[in-house]
Short mmCIF file of C-alpha atoms and ligand atoms in Angstrom, two decimals:
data_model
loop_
_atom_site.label_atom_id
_atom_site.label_comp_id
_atom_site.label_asym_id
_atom_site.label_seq_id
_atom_site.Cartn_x
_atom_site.Cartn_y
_atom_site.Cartn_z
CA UNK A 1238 172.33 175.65 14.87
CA UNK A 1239 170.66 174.38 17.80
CA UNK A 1240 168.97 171.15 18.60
CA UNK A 1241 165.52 171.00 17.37
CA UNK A 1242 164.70 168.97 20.53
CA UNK A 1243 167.04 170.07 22.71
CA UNK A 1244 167.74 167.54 25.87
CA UNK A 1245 166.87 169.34 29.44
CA UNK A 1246 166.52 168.65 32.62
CA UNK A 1247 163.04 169.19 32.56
CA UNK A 1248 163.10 166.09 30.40
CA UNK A 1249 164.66 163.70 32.81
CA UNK A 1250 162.63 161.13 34.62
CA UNK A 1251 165.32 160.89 37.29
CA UNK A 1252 166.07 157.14 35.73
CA UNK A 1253 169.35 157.34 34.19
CA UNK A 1254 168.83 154.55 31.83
CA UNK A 1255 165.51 155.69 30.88
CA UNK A 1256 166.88 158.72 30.17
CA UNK A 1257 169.23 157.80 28.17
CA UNK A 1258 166.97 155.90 26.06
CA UNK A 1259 164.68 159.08 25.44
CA UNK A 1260 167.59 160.91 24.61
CA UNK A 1261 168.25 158.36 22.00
CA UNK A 1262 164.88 159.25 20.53
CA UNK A 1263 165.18 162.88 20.67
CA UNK A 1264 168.60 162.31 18.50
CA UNK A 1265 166.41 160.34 15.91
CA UNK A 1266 164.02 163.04 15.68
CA UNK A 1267 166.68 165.86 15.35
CA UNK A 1268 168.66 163.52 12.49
CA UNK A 1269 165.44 163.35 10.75
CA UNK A 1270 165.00 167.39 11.23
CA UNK A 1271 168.16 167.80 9.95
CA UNK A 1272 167.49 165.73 6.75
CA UNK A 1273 164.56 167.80 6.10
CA UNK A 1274 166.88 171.23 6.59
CA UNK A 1275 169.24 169.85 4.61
CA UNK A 1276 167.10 168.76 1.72
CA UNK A 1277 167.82 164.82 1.70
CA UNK A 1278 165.82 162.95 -0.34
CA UNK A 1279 162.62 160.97 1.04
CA UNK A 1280 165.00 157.64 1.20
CA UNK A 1281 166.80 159.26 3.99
CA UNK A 1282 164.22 160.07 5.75
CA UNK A 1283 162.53 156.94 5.61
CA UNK A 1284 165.31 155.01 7.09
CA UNK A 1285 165.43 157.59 10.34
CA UNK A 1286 161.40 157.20 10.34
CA UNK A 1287 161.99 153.05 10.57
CA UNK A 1288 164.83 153.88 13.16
CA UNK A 1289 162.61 155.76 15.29
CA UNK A 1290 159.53 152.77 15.23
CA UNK A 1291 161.89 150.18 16.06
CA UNK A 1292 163.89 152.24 18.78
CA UNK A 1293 160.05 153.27 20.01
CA UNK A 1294 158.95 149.91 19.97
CA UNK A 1295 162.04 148.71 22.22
CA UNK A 1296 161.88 151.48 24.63
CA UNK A 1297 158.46 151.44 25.32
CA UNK A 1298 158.92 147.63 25.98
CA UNK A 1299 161.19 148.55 28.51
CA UNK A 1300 159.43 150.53 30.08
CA UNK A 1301 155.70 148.12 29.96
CA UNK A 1302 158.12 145.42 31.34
CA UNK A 1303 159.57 147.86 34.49
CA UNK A 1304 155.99 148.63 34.88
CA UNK A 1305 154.71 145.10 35.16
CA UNK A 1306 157.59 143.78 37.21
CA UNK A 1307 156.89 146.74 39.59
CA UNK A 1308 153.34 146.37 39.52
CA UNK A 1309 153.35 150.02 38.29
CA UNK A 1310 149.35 151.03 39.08
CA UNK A 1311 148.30 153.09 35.66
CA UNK A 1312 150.31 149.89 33.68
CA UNK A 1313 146.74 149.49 31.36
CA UNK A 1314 146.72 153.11 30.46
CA UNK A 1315 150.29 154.25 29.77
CA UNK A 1316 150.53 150.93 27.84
CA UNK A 1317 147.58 152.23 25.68
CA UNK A 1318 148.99 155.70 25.70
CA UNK A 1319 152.10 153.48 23.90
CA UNK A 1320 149.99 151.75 21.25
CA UNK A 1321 148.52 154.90 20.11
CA UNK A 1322 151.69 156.59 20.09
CA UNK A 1323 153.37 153.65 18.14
CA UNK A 1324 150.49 153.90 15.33
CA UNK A 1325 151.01 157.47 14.90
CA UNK A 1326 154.18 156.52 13.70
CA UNK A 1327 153.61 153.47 11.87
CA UNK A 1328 150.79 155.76 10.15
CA UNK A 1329 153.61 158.00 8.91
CA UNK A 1330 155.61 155.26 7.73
CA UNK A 1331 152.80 154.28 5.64
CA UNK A 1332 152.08 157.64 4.55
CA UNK A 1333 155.73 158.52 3.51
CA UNK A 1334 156.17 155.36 1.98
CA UNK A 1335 153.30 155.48 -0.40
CA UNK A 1336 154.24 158.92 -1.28
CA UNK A 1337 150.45 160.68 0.29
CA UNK A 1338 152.81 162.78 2.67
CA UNK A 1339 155.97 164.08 2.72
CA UNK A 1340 157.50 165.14 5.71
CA UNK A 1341 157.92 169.25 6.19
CA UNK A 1342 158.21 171.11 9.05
CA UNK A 1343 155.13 170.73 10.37
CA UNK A 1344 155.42 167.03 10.34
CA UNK A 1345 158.64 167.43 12.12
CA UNK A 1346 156.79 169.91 15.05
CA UNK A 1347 154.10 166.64 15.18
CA UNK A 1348 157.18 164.06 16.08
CA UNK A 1349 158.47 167.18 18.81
CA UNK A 1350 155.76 166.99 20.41
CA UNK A 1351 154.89 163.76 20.29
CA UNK A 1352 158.14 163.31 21.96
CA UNK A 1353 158.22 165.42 24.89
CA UNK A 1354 155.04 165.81 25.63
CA UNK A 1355 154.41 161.71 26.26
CA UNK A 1356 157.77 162.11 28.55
CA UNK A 1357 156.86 165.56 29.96
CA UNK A 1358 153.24 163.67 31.12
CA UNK A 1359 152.61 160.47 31.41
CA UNK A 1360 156.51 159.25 31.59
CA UNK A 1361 156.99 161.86 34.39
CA UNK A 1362 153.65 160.25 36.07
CA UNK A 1363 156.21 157.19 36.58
CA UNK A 1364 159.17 158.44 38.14
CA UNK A 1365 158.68 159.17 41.39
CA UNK A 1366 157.06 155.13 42.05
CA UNK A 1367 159.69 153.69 39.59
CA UNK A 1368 162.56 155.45 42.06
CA UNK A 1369 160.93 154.05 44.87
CA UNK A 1370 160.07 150.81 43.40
CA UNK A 1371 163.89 150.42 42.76
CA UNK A 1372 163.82 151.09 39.03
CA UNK A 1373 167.47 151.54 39.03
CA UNK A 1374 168.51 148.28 40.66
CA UNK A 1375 166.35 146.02 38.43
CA UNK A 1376 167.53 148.54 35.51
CA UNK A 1377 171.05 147.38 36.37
CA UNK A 1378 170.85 143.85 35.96
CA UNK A 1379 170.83 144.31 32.13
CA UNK A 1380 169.69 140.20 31.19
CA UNK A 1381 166.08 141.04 30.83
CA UNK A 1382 166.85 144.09 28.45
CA UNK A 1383 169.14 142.55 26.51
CA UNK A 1384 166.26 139.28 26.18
CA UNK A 1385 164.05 142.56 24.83
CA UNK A 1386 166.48 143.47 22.59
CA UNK A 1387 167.41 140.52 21.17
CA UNK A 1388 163.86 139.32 20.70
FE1 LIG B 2358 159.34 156.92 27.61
FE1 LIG B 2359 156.04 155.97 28.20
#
């Protein structure tokens, strides 16, 4: 079977740590379309779904903090592009969890989408000032992550 989100180059943002963190959030949305295929019971998918807003919350705070430390100019909007794409999520967590919704197919085309089209557009936007800005270098010195992640 193929990926449901399959990882391509038109995905990349040229920043291989960014990269690498969206493809971490691609594989979150495939595990959770392969619960669904494989008929696992809501519990399952619940854990993914918590997975995927904590691993959403961390990357996007990765990428607000490259954007402030780079004085990225469209910081305000992409960061309120995030919000709203972090409450679509927590929105599902509360639906799933008090049983309103149940997550099909069409739920699962939703979290696609909501996927690759934020990366496809506005993440894109990014890449050509974050390679300039030297992205990469400040992306290598891992202590400021790893405060992120740890926090
Ligand atoms: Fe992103
Ligand atoms: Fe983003």
């Amino acid at each position: 079977m193929s990926k449901f989100v399959e990882w391509s180059g038109a995905l990349s943002v040229g920043i291989e740590e960014i990269d690498e963190q969206h493809k971490v959030l691609a594989e979150l949305v495939n595990r959770m379309h392969q619960a669904i295929h494989e008929r696992h019971g809501s519990d399952v998918v619940k854990d993914i779904l918590t997975e995927l807003a904590e691993y959403t919350r961390i990357h996007f705070a990765v990428e607000e903090s490259l954007m402030r430390i780079l004085n990225y100019p469209d910081y305000e909007n992409h960061k309120a592009v995030h919000e709203e794409l972090l409450q679509h999520v927590v929105d599902l967590q509360e639906k799933v969890a008090s049983g309103k919704t149940a997550i099909g197919f069409e739920l699962m085309y939703f979290l696609k989408n909501w996927l690759t089209k934020h990366i496809m557009e506005e993440d894109m936007a990014y890449s050509d000032f974050f390679l300039k800005a030297g992205a990469q270098a400040k992306l290598k010195k891992k202590s400021w992550i790893q405060r992120l992640w740890s926090s």
